[in-house]
Coordinates of C-alpha atoms and ligand atoms in Angstrom, one line a residue:
M1 CA 117.3 59.3 82.8
I2 CA 114.9 56.9 83.6
E3 CA 113.9 54.0 82.5
H4 CA 110.5 53.5 80.4
V5 CA 108.0 52.6 83.1
A6 CA 104.7 52.8 83.0
G7 CA 103.2 56.2 84.6
L8 CA 99.7 55.8 84.3
D9 CA 99.2 53.2 82.2
H10 CA 100.1 50.9 85.3
G11 CA 97.2 48.7 85.8
L12 CA 94.4 49.2 83.4
T13 CA 90.9 50.0 84.6
D14 CA 89.0 46.8 82.9
Y15 CA 86.7 48.0 80.4
G16 CA 87.6 44.8 78.5
D17 CA 89.6 47.1 75.6
R18 CA 93.2 48.1 76.8
D19 CA 93.3 50.5 74.2
F20 CA 89.7 52.6 74.9
S21 CA 91.1 52.6 79.2
R22 CA 94.3 54.1 78.3
Y23 CA 92.3 56.8 76.3
L24 CA 89.2 57.4 79.0
R25 CA 92.2 57.8 82.1
R26 CA 94.2 59.7 80.7
S27 CA 90.9 61.8 79.2
F28 CA 89.2 62.3 82.9
A29 CA 93.4 63.1 84.2
Q30 CA 93.8 65.6 82.1
S31 CA 90.8 67.2 84.0
M32 CA 92.7 67.9 87.2
G33 CA 94.8 70.3 84.4
Y34 CA 98.4 68.5 84.3
S35 CA 99.6 68.7 81.0
R36 CA 100.1 66.2 78.0
A37 CA 104.0 66.3 78.4
L38 CA 103.5 65.5 82.7
L39 CA 100.9 63.2 82.3
D40 CA 103.4 60.7 80.4
K41 CA 106.3 61.3 83.3
P42 CA 106.7 58.3 85.7
V43 CA 104.6 58.2 88.8
I44 CA 105.4 58.3 92.6
G45 CA 102.2 57.8 94.4
I46 CA 102.6 59.8 98.1
A47 CA 100.2 57.7 100.4
Y48 CA 99.4 60.5 102.2
T49 CA 97.9 60.2 106.0
A50 CA 97.8 63.7 106.9
S51 CA 94.1 64.5 109.2
D52 CA 92.6 65.9 111.7
F53 CA 92.2 63.3 114.3
N54 CA 96.2 63.1 113.4
N55 CA 97.5 65.8 115.7
C56 CA 101.5 63.9 114.5
H57 CA 101.0 64.3 111.1
R58 CA 100.0 68.7 111.7
H59 CA 102.3 69.0 109.6
F60 CA 102.6 66.8 106.4
P61 CA 100.5 69.4 104.1
E62 CA 103.9 71.1 104.4
L63 CA 106.2 68.1 104.3
L64 CA 104.0 67.3 100.8
A65 CA 104.9 69.9 98.9
A66 CA 108.8 69.7 99.8
V67 CA 107.8 65.9 98.9
K68 CA 106.2 66.8 95.4
R69 CA 109.2 69.6 94.7
G70 CA 111.4 65.9 94.7
V71 CA 109.4 63.7 92.3
L72 CA 108.7 67.0 90.1
A73 CA 112.5 68.1 90.5
A74 CA 113.3 64.4 89.1
G75 CA 110.8 64.4 86.2
A76 CA 108.6 62.6 87.1
L77 CA 104.5 63.6 88.5
P78 CA 103.4 63.0 92.0
L79 CA 100.8 61.9 93.2
E80 CA 98.8 62.0 96.4
F81 CA 96.4 59.4 97.8
P82 CA 94.9 59.3 101.7
T83 CA 94.9 56.0 102.9
I84 CA 93.8 55.6 106.4
S85 CA 95.1 58.0 109.0
L86 CA 96.2 56.2 113.0
G87 CA 96.2 59.3 115.7
E88 CA 97.5 57.4 118.7
V89 CA 95.2 59.1 121.0
F90 CA 91.9 59.4 119.6
L91 CA 91.1 55.9 118.5
T92 CA 89.0 53.6 120.5
P93 CA 89.7 50.9 122.1
T94 CA 93.4 51.4 120.7
S95 CA 95.1 52.6 118.1
L96 CA 96.5 48.6 116.7
K97 CA 93.0 47.2 116.4
Y98 CA 93.2 48.9 113.1
R99 CA 97.1 48.6 111.9
N100 CA 95.9 45.3 110.1
L101 CA 93.8 48.1 108.2
M102 CA 95.5 50.5 107.9
A103 CA 97.9 47.9 106.5
I104 CA 95.4 46.5 104.2
D105 CA 94.6 50.1 102.7
T106 CA 97.7 51.0 102.4
E107 CA 98.8 48.0 100.3
E108 CA 95.5 47.4 98.0
M109 CA 96.0 51.1 96.8
I110 CA 99.6 50.9 96.0
R111 CA 98.8 47.5 93.4
A112 CA 95.7 49.3 92.2
Q113 CA 96.1 52.8 91.4
P114 CA 98.8 53.5 88.4
M115 CA 102.4 54.5 90.2
D116 CA 105.5 52.8 89.5
A117 CA 106.8 53.2 93.5
V118 CA 105.8 55.2 96.1
V119 CA 106.5 57.1 99.8
L120 CA 105.2 56.2 102.5
M121 CA 104.1 59.3 104.5
G122 CA 103.8 58.1 107.6
G123 CA 105.1 58.5 111.8
C124 CA 101.7 58.3 114.5
D125 CA 103.1 54.7 116.3
K126 CA 100.9 52.4 113.8
T127 CA 100.4 54.4 110.9
V128 CA 105.0 53.4 110.1
P129 CA 104.5 49.3 111.0
A130 CA 101.3 49.3 109.0
Q131 CA 103.1 51.1 105.9
L132 CA 105.4 48.6 106.1
M133 CA 103.4 45.8 106.2
G134 CA 101.6 48.0 103.7
A135 CA 104.1 47.9 101.2
V136 CA 105.6 44.4 101.9
S137 CA 102.8 42.5 100.5
A138 CA 102.2 45.3 97.6
D139 CA 105.8 45.2 96.9
R140 CA 106.6 48.1 94.7
P141 CA 109.5 50.2 95.5
A142 CA 108.7 52.8 98.4
I143 CA 110.3 54.7 100.6
A144 CA 109.0 55.5 103.5
L145 CA 109.2 59.3 105.6
V146 CA 108.4 59.9 108.8
A147 CA 106.7 63.4 109.9
G148 CA 109.6 63.3 112.9
P149 CA 109.2 64.5 116.3
M150 CA 108.1 67.0 118.5
M151 CA 110.6 69.2 119.8
T152 CA 110.3 69.7 123.5
G153 CA 107.9 72.0 125.9
R154 CA 108.9 73.5 129.1
H155 CA 107.1 73.3 132.9
R156 CA 108.4 75.3 135.6
G157 CA 112.0 75.5 134.2
E158 CA 112.3 71.9 132.8
R159 CA 111.8 70.5 129.5
L160 CA 108.7 67.5 129.4
G161 CA 107.9 66.1 126.6
A162 CA 105.5 64.0 125.9
C163 CA 104.5 61.0 126.4
T164 CA 107.1 59.9 129.3
D165 CA 106.6 63.4 131.3
C166 CA 103.3 62.5 130.6
R167 CA 103.4 59.7 132.6
R168 CA 104.9 60.8 134.6
F169 CA 103.1 63.6 136.5
W170 CA 100.0 61.7 135.9
A171 CA 101.6 59.2 138.5
R172 CA 102.3 62.8 141.1
Y173 CA 99.1 63.9 140.3
R174 CA 97.7 60.5 141.3
A175 CA 99.7 61.0 144.7
G176 CA 99.4 63.7 145.9
D177 CA 102.5 65.8 144.8
I178 CA 101.1 68.8 142.3
D179 CA 97.2 69.8 142.4
A180 CA 94.8 70.1 139.5
E181 CA 95.9 73.7 138.6
E182 CA 99.4 73.0 137.9
I183 CA 98.0 69.3 136.3
S184 CA 95.9 71.5 134.6
E185 CA 99.2 74.2 133.6
V186 CA 100.9 70.8 132.4
E187 CA 98.6 69.5 130.1
G188 CA 98.9 72.8 127.9
R189 CA 103.6 72.1 128.0
L190 CA 103.5 68.0 127.1
A191 CA 101.8 68.6 122.9
V192 CA 104.1 71.9 121.9
T193 CA 104.9 71.0 118.4
A194 CA 103.8 68.7 115.0
G195 CA 105.5 64.9 115.0
T196 CA 105.7 62.3 116.3
C197 CA 106.1 61.7 120.5
A198 CA 109.1 63.3 121.6
V199 CA 110.5 60.4 123.5
M200 CA 111.9 56.9 122.4
G201 CA 108.8 56.2 122.7
T202 CA 106.8 54.0 119.8
A203 CA 106.5 56.5 116.7
S204 CA 110.0 57.1 117.6
T205 CA 112.0 53.3 118.2
M206 CA 109.7 52.4 114.0
A207 CA 111.1 55.7 112.2
C208 CA 115.1 54.6 114.2
L209 CA 113.2 51.4 112.8
A210 CA 112.3 52.4 109.2
E211 CA 116.4 54.2 108.4
A212 CA 117.3 51.1 110.0
L213 CA 115.8 48.3 107.8
G214 CA 117.1 50.6 104.7
M215 CA 114.1 51.9 103.9
C216 CA 114.3 55.5 104.7
L217 CA 117.2 58.0 103.9
P218 CA 119.7 58.1 106.0
G219 CA 119.9 60.6 108.4
T220 CA 116.6 61.4 108.6
A221 CA 114.7 59.2 111.5
A222 CA 115.1 61.7 113.9
I223 CA 115.0 65.0 112.2
P224 CA 112.7 66.9 114.7
A225 CA 108.9 67.9 113.1
V226 CA 109.4 70.7 112.3
H227 CA 113.2 71.3 111.4
A228 CA 114.1 73.0 108.0
D229 CA 115.6 69.4 107.7
R230 CA 113.0 68.3 107.3
L231 CA 111.8 69.1 104.2
R232 CA 115.4 68.7 102.8
A233 CA 114.4 64.9 104.1
A234 CA 111.3 65.1 102.7
E235 CA 113.3 67.0 98.7
A236 CA 115.1 64.1 98.1
T237 CA 112.6 61.7 99.3
G238 CA 110.3 62.8 96.2
A239 CA 113.9 62.4 94.4
A240 CA 115.1 59.3 95.5
A241 CA 111.5 57.8 95.0
V242 CA 112.0 58.5 91.1
K243 CA 115.5 57.0 91.1
L244 CA 114.0 53.8 92.9
I245 CA 111.5 53.5 88.9
G246 CA 112.7 49.9 87.5
T247 CA 114.4 48.8 89.8
T248 CA 114.9 46.0 92.3
L249 CA 114.6 48.0 95.3
T250 CA 111.2 46.9 96.5
P251 CA 110.5 46.0 99.7
S252 CA 110.0 42.6 100.2
Q253 CA 114.4 42.4 99.1
L254 CA 114.9 45.1 101.4
I255 CA 113.1 43.5 104.3
N256 CA 114.5 40.4 104.5
R257 CA 116.2 37.4 108.0
N258 CA 119.6 40.5 107.7
S259 CA 117.9 43.5 107.8
V260 CA 115.2 42.6 110.3
E261 CA 118.1 41.5 112.6
N262 CA 119.9 44.5 111.9
A263 CA 117.1 45.9 112.8
L264 CA 116.4 44.0 115.9
R265 CA 119.6 45.4 117.7
V266 CA 118.7 47.9 117.0
L267 CA 115.3 47.9 118.2
L268 CA 117.3 46.7 121.2
A269 CA 120.7 49.2 122.0
L270 CA 118.1 52.4 121.8
G271 CA 116.7 50.8 124.6
G272 CA 113.3 51.1 122.7
S273 CA 109.6 50.0 122.8
T274 CA 108.0 46.7 123.2
N275 CA 105.7 47.7 120.5
A276 CA 108.0 47.6 118.4
V277 CA 108.9 43.9 119.1
I278 CA 105.1 43.0 118.4
H279 CA 105.0 45.2 114.7
L280 CA 108.4 44.7 113.5
T281 CA 107.8 39.9 113.8
A282 CA 104.3 42.0 111.7
I283 CA 107.0 44.0 109.3
A284 CA 109.1 41.0 109.1
G285 CA 106.4 38.0 108.3
R286 CA 105.4 39.7 106.0
A287 CA 108.5 39.5 104.0
G288 CA 108.5 35.4 105.2
V289 CA 110.7 36.2 107.9
K290 CA 110.2 35.1 111.3
V291 CA 111.4 37.0 114.7
S292 CA 111.2 34.4 118.0
L293 CA 111.6 35.7 121.3
E294 CA 114.5 32.9 121.6
Q295 CA 116.3 34.9 118.8
L296 CA 116.0 38.4 120.7
N297 CA 117.7 37.2 123.6
K298 CA 120.2 35.3 122.1
L299 CA 120.6 39.0 119.9
S300 CA 119.6 41.5 123.8
D301 CA 122.8 39.0 125.6
T302 CA 125.3 41.0 123.4
T303 CA 123.1 44.5 122.3
P304 CA 124.2 46.8 124.7
V305 CA 122.1 49.9 125.9
L306 CA 123.5 53.1 124.6
V307 CA 121.1 55.7 124.0
N308 CA 119.6 57.7 127.1
L309 CA 116.9 59.3 126.0
K310 CA 113.4 59.6 127.8
P311 CA 111.7 57.0 129.6
V312 CA 114.8 54.9 130.0
G313 CA 117.6 57.0 130.0
N314 CA 116.9 61.6 130.2
G315 CA 117.0 63.2 127.2
Y316 CA 114.7 63.9 124.1
M317 CA 114.4 62.6 120.2
E318 CA 115.7 66.2 119.7
D319 CA 119.2 66.2 121.6
F320 CA 119.4 62.0 119.5
C321 CA 119.1 63.8 115.9
A322 CA 121.3 66.2 117.0
A323 CA 123.5 63.8 119.0
G324 CA 124.7 61.7 116.1
G325 CA 121.0 60.4 114.8
V326 CA 120.8 56.5 114.0
G327 CA 123.6 56.7 111.6
A328 CA 125.9 57.8 115.3
L329 CA 124.5 54.5 115.7
L330 CA 124.6 51.4 114.2
R331 CA 128.7 53.4 113.8
E332 CA 128.8 52.3 117.0
L333 CA 127.2 48.5 116.5
K334 CA 129.4 48.5 112.8
P335 CA 130.1 45.0 114.5
L336 CA 127.5 43.4 114.6
L337 CA 125.8 44.1 111.7
H338 CA 125.4 42.9 108.7
L339 CA 126.8 45.9 106.5
G340 CA 125.2 44.0 103.2
C341 CA 122.2 44.9 103.5
M342 CA 120.8 47.2 100.7
T343 CA 119.6 50.5 101.7
V344 CA 116.9 52.3 100.2
T345 CA 119.2 54.5 98.6
G346 CA 121.2 51.5 95.8
E347 CA 124.4 51.6 98.6
T348 CA 124.6 48.5 101.3
L349 CA 125.3 49.2 105.3
G350 CA 128.7 49.1 104.6
E351 CA 129.2 52.0 101.6
R352 CA 126.4 54.5 103.8
L353 CA 128.4 54.1 106.9
A354 CA 132.1 53.9 105.3
G355 CA 134.2 57.0 105.4
D356 CA 132.0 59.4 108.5
D357 CA 134.1 58.0 111.1
G358 CA 134.6 61.9 112.1
D359 CA 132.0 62.8 112.3
Y360 CA 130.0 65.5 115.4
V361 CA 128.3 62.3 117.9
D362 CA 127.2 64.1 121.7
R363 CA 128.6 61.0 123.9
T364 CA 125.9 62.5 126.9
I365 CA 123.0 60.8 124.6
I366 CA 125.2 58.1 122.8
A367 CA 127.5 56.5 124.2
P368 CA 130.2 54.3 122.6
A369 CA 130.7 50.9 122.6
S370 CA 133.1 50.1 124.7
K371 CA 131.5 52.2 127.6
P372 CA 127.7 51.1 127.1
L373 CA 125.1 52.6 129.5
E374 CA 124.3 48.9 129.9
P375 CA 126.6 45.8 128.7
A376 CA 123.1 43.6 127.7
G377 CA 119.9 45.0 125.4
G378 CA 117.3 46.8 126.8
L379 CA 114.8 44.3 125.8
I380 CA 114.1 40.5 126.6
A381 CA 111.9 37.7 126.1
L382 CA 110.5 35.6 129.9
F383 CA 109.1 32.1 129.3
G384 CA 107.1 29.8 132.4
N385 CA 104.8 27.9 132.9
L386 CA 102.2 31.0 132.7
A387 CA 103.9 32.8 129.0
P388 CA 104.5 29.7 127.2
Q389 CA 104.9 31.4 123.8
G390 CA 106.7 33.7 125.8
A391 CA 106.3 37.7 127.3
I392 CA 108.7 40.5 127.2
L393 CA 110.2 43.0 129.6
K394 CA 111.9 46.1 129.1
R395 CA 114.6 45.7 131.4
S396 CA 115.3 49.1 130.9
A397 CA 112.9 50.9 132.3
A398 CA 112.5 48.7 135.0
D399 CA 113.9 49.0 138.6
A400 CA 116.7 46.1 138.5
R401 CA 115.2 45.5 142.7
L402 CA 112.4 43.6 141.6
F403 CA 114.3 41.4 138.8
E404 CA 114.4 38.7 141.4
H405 CA 110.9 39.0 142.5
E406 CA 108.6 36.3 144.2
G407 CA 105.3 37.9 145.4
K408 CA 101.3 37.1 146.3
A409 CA 99.1 37.9 143.0
V410 CA 96.8 40.8 143.3
V411 CA 94.5 39.3 139.7
F412 CA 92.2 41.1 138.2
N413 CA 90.1 40.1 135.3
S414 CA 89.5 43.3 132.5
L415 CA 90.5 46.9 132.2
E416 CA 86.8 47.3 134.0
D417 CA 87.7 45.6 136.7
L418 CA 90.7 47.6 137.1
S419 CA 89.2 51.2 136.2
A420 CA 86.3 49.8 139.4
R421 CA 89.2 48.6 141.8
I422 CA 92.7 50.1 141.2
D423 CA 92.3 52.6 143.3
D424 CA 89.6 51.5 145.7
P425 CA 90.4 52.2 149.6
K426 CA 89.5 49.1 150.2
L427 CA 91.9 47.1 147.9
E428 CA 93.7 44.7 149.2
V429 CA 97.0 45.6 148.2
E430 CA 100.7 46.1 150.1
P431 CA 104.2 46.7 148.6
N432 CA 105.8 43.6 146.9
D433 CA 102.5 42.4 145.1
I434 CA 101.9 41.8 142.1
L435 CA 99.8 43.4 140.0
V436 CA 97.4 41.3 136.9
L437 CA 95.5 41.9 134.8
Q438 CA 93.9 39.7 132.6
N439 CA 91.6 40.3 129.5
A440 CA 94.1 42.6 127.8
G441 CA 95.2 40.3 125.1
P442 CA 94.7 41.1 120.6
H443 CA 92.7 38.9 121.4
A444 CA 89.7 40.1 124.1
L445 CA 87.5 42.8 122.8
A446 CA 90.3 45.8 123.8
C447 CA 92.5 44.6 121.7
M448 CA 95.2 44.8 123.0
P449 CA 95.3 48.5 124.5
E450 CA 98.7 49.4 126.5
A451 CA 97.1 49.2 129.6
G452 CA 100.1 47.6 130.8
Y453 CA 101.2 50.2 132.9
L454 CA 98.6 49.6 135.2
P455 CA 99.0 52.4 137.3
I456 CA 99.8 51.5 141.3
P457 CA 96.7 51.8 143.5
K458 CA 96.6 55.2 144.5
K459 CA 96.5 53.4 148.7
L460 CA 100.4 52.5 147.6
A461 CA 101.0 55.0 145.2
Q462 CA 100.2 57.9 149.2
K463 CA 103.0 56.3 150.3
G464 CA 105.8 56.5 147.9
V465 CA 105.5 53.8 146.2
K466 CA 106.6 53.7 142.4
D467 CA 107.1 50.9 140.9
M468 CA 105.8 47.1 141.3
V469 CA 106.1 44.0 139.5
R470 CA 103.1 43.7 137.4
I471 CA 101.9 41.4 134.7
S472 CA 99.0 41.6 131.2
D473 CA 98.4 40.7 127.8
A474 CA 98.2 44.2 126.9
R475 CA 101.5 46.6 125.4
M476 CA 102.2 49.6 127.0
S477 CA 102.6 52.3 125.7
G478 CA 106.8 52.7 124.4
T479 CA 106.9 56.4 126.6
A480 CA 106.0 54.2 129.7
F481 CA 108.4 52.6 132.0
G482 CA 108.4 49.9 135.3
T483 CA 108.8 46.6 135.9
I484 CA 105.8 45.0 133.6
V485 CA 105.2 42.1 131.6
L486 CA 104.0 43.0 129.1
H487 CA 102.3 40.5 125.9
V488 CA 102.1 37.5 127.8
T489 CA 100.3 34.8 125.6
P490 CA 98.9 32.7 124.3
D491 CA 96.7 35.4 125.4
A492 CA 93.4 34.7 128.8
A493 CA 90.6 34.7 126.3
S494 CA 92.1 33.0 123.8
G495 CA 93.0 30.3 126.9
G496 CA 95.8 30.5 127.7
P497 CA 97.7 30.2 131.3
L498 CA 97.3 34.1 132.9
G499 CA 93.2 33.4 132.5
L500 CA 93.7 30.9 135.7
V501 CA 95.6 32.8 138.0
H502 CA 93.4 33.9 141.5
N503 CA 94.4 36.2 144.2
G504 CA 96.3 35.0 147.1
D505 CA 98.3 33.2 144.7
R506 CA 102.6 33.1 144.2
I507 CA 104.0 34.3 141.3
R508 CA 107.6 34.4 140.6
L509 CA 110.0 36.8 138.2
S510 CA 113.4 36.0 137.6
V511 CA 114.8 38.1 134.8
K512 CA 118.0 36.2 135.6
N513 CA 116.5 33.2 134.3
R514 CA 113.7 34.7 132.4
R515 CA 111.6 33.2 133.3
I516 CA 107.8 34.1 134.7
E517 CA 106.6 31.3 136.6
L518 CA 102.5 30.9 138.4
L519 CA 103.6 28.0 141.4
V520 CA 100.6 26.4 141.3
D521 CA 100.9 22.8 139.8
D522 CA 99.7 21.7 137.1
A523 CA 97.1 19.6 138.0
E524 CA 95.3 22.6 140.2
L525 CA 95.9 24.0 136.8
K526 CA 94.4 21.2 135.3
K527 CA 91.2 21.5 136.7
R528 CA 91.2 25.8 136.8
A529 CA 91.2 24.7 133.2
A530 CA 88.5 22.4 133.7
A531 CA 85.4 25.1 135.4
S532 CA 86.8 28.0 133.1
S533 CA 83.8 29.6 131.7
A534 CA 86.0 32.1 129.6
H535 CA 84.1 33.1 126.6
V536 CA 85.2 36.4 124.0
K537 CA 81.8 37.0 122.7
M538 CA 82.3 37.0 118.9
P539 CA 81.4 40.7 117.3
E540 CA 78.9 40.0 114.6
R541 CA 80.0 41.7 112.6
G542 CA 82.5 44.4 109.6
Y543 CA 86.0 45.1 111.1
A544 CA 85.8 44.1 114.4
K545 CA 84.3 40.7 113.0
L546 CA 87.0 40.3 110.3
F547 CA 90.1 41.7 113.2
A548 CA 88.3 38.2 116.2
E549 CA 88.5 36.4 113.0
Q550 CA 91.5 36.5 112.0
I551 CA 93.9 37.8 114.1
T552 CA 97.2 36.3 115.4
G553 CA 99.6 36.5 119.1
A554 CA 101.8 38.7 120.0
D555 CA 104.2 36.1 119.3
E556 CA 103.3 36.8 115.4
G557 CA 103.4 40.4 115.5
C558 CA 98.8 40.4 115.8
D559 CA 98.9 40.4 111.9
F560 CA 95.2 39.0 110.7
R561 CA 96.4 35.1 108.6
F562 CA 95.2 35.5 106.1
L563 CA 97.4 38.6 105.3
K564 CA 100.6 36.2 106.4
Ligands
FES601 FE1 101.2 60.1 117.2 FE2 102.9 60.0 119.8 S1 100.1 60.1 119.5 S2 103.4 59.7 117.9

């Protein structure tokens, strides 16, 4: 039985006469062919992000139909509305630039339109964080339904999944291991179904974190996009949205200090994407919760890596789902979690996890906490004179032989410089050197692209070099791997010390001490800073101008100042 709610009478259009506004709205709504009986029902909005520029959401029409039948069967009127969709590989310079725009769109459309609760249909990397950020700020009851991961493809007897294998094969092609014909075959076999990338990349990580935050139905994060269970999850999500009406289970209640800490634990145990640190910081920031990199390090020390998926391990998301999914992982982490956190079903996390201890778990994919893949978390924060406000290293995807490393800097001062010189046979670079990319952070015109996975210079790749320490203020795809220091903050374009590194400077990385140091004395750095002419040309109009004026650093989640 649904309590009285506003339905279509929510937030009437302002004509100075409320009864007229109601009459006019209903009259126009009737033009859509709904019966009066349906128009009197409570309304579930569905933030719908299908787009021909977003392959990951290709199955959304079918998923939408399932959500709608769930809503209707539960006694409410489902009304979808479009918002911006962000297809990771179809946006320039990078999808991160538009995450906040999508968050604004989502927030304002939830607030402006008449709905009693909302289903957030997202999936591709930036869409889930954007929707959660917007939903927290709009703060109407909300439930997330993620796209689900792609299934794997096959190539010459080997399983392939976007996009760790994309990078692996590309590196082999660059090294001359495979020819143009084979890379062209691989291109057609990496992304073979609808859904998000098949490994524990950013989209999969954010889906798991949404479930850990209590924002989607239990057990739904990892169901493959094309599995019939995903349609059943969509139907159940529609029904669950109706149950949310009139409750206090709004995003700002579910996303709080404790649930964010749970999500950080899950991120670490997954060996999840570095991007998730930025996104979770931004989502939490909307709820007034600060995520600090010092906190990340503390949690990292006491959270084991348990999930054996690429890029850190061997499996794919379809294996994770069959292995027991987020529920099985949460059970392993139970002693570390805040079990009193409320979830979107109205159950606490503890209630959710009670009583299913006997469920099957594939231990080759989800290790028991008593026998972890690694005893400490997959991500750590580094500090030092090169990154006073921190940097991130995905320890679990890095080469442990480089954890304590000192080397000579080979500097690229922009993305253009990198692509012009990285494969130049005359580039002076040795395997022990440290590659440094400047001006690829949030304040650069490139808007922090996933360029932190600097390619191994061709002449070294051809000699068999597979990994080097690479440092930048950029991000890295969640599907990538290597000893890669990212998100250096403050970034070079905002005057950070990364911009002061010169070719030949010595840099020291110490994972043990969580340090990243530029071995140049302070007086010299001051001299360089005074002589530095680095400045970013400000865009003159439009969203680019807003972005440049409002963007915060990676340590604040790259949200806009005026939205926090
Ligand atoms: Fe959409 Fe990877 S491209 S999730």
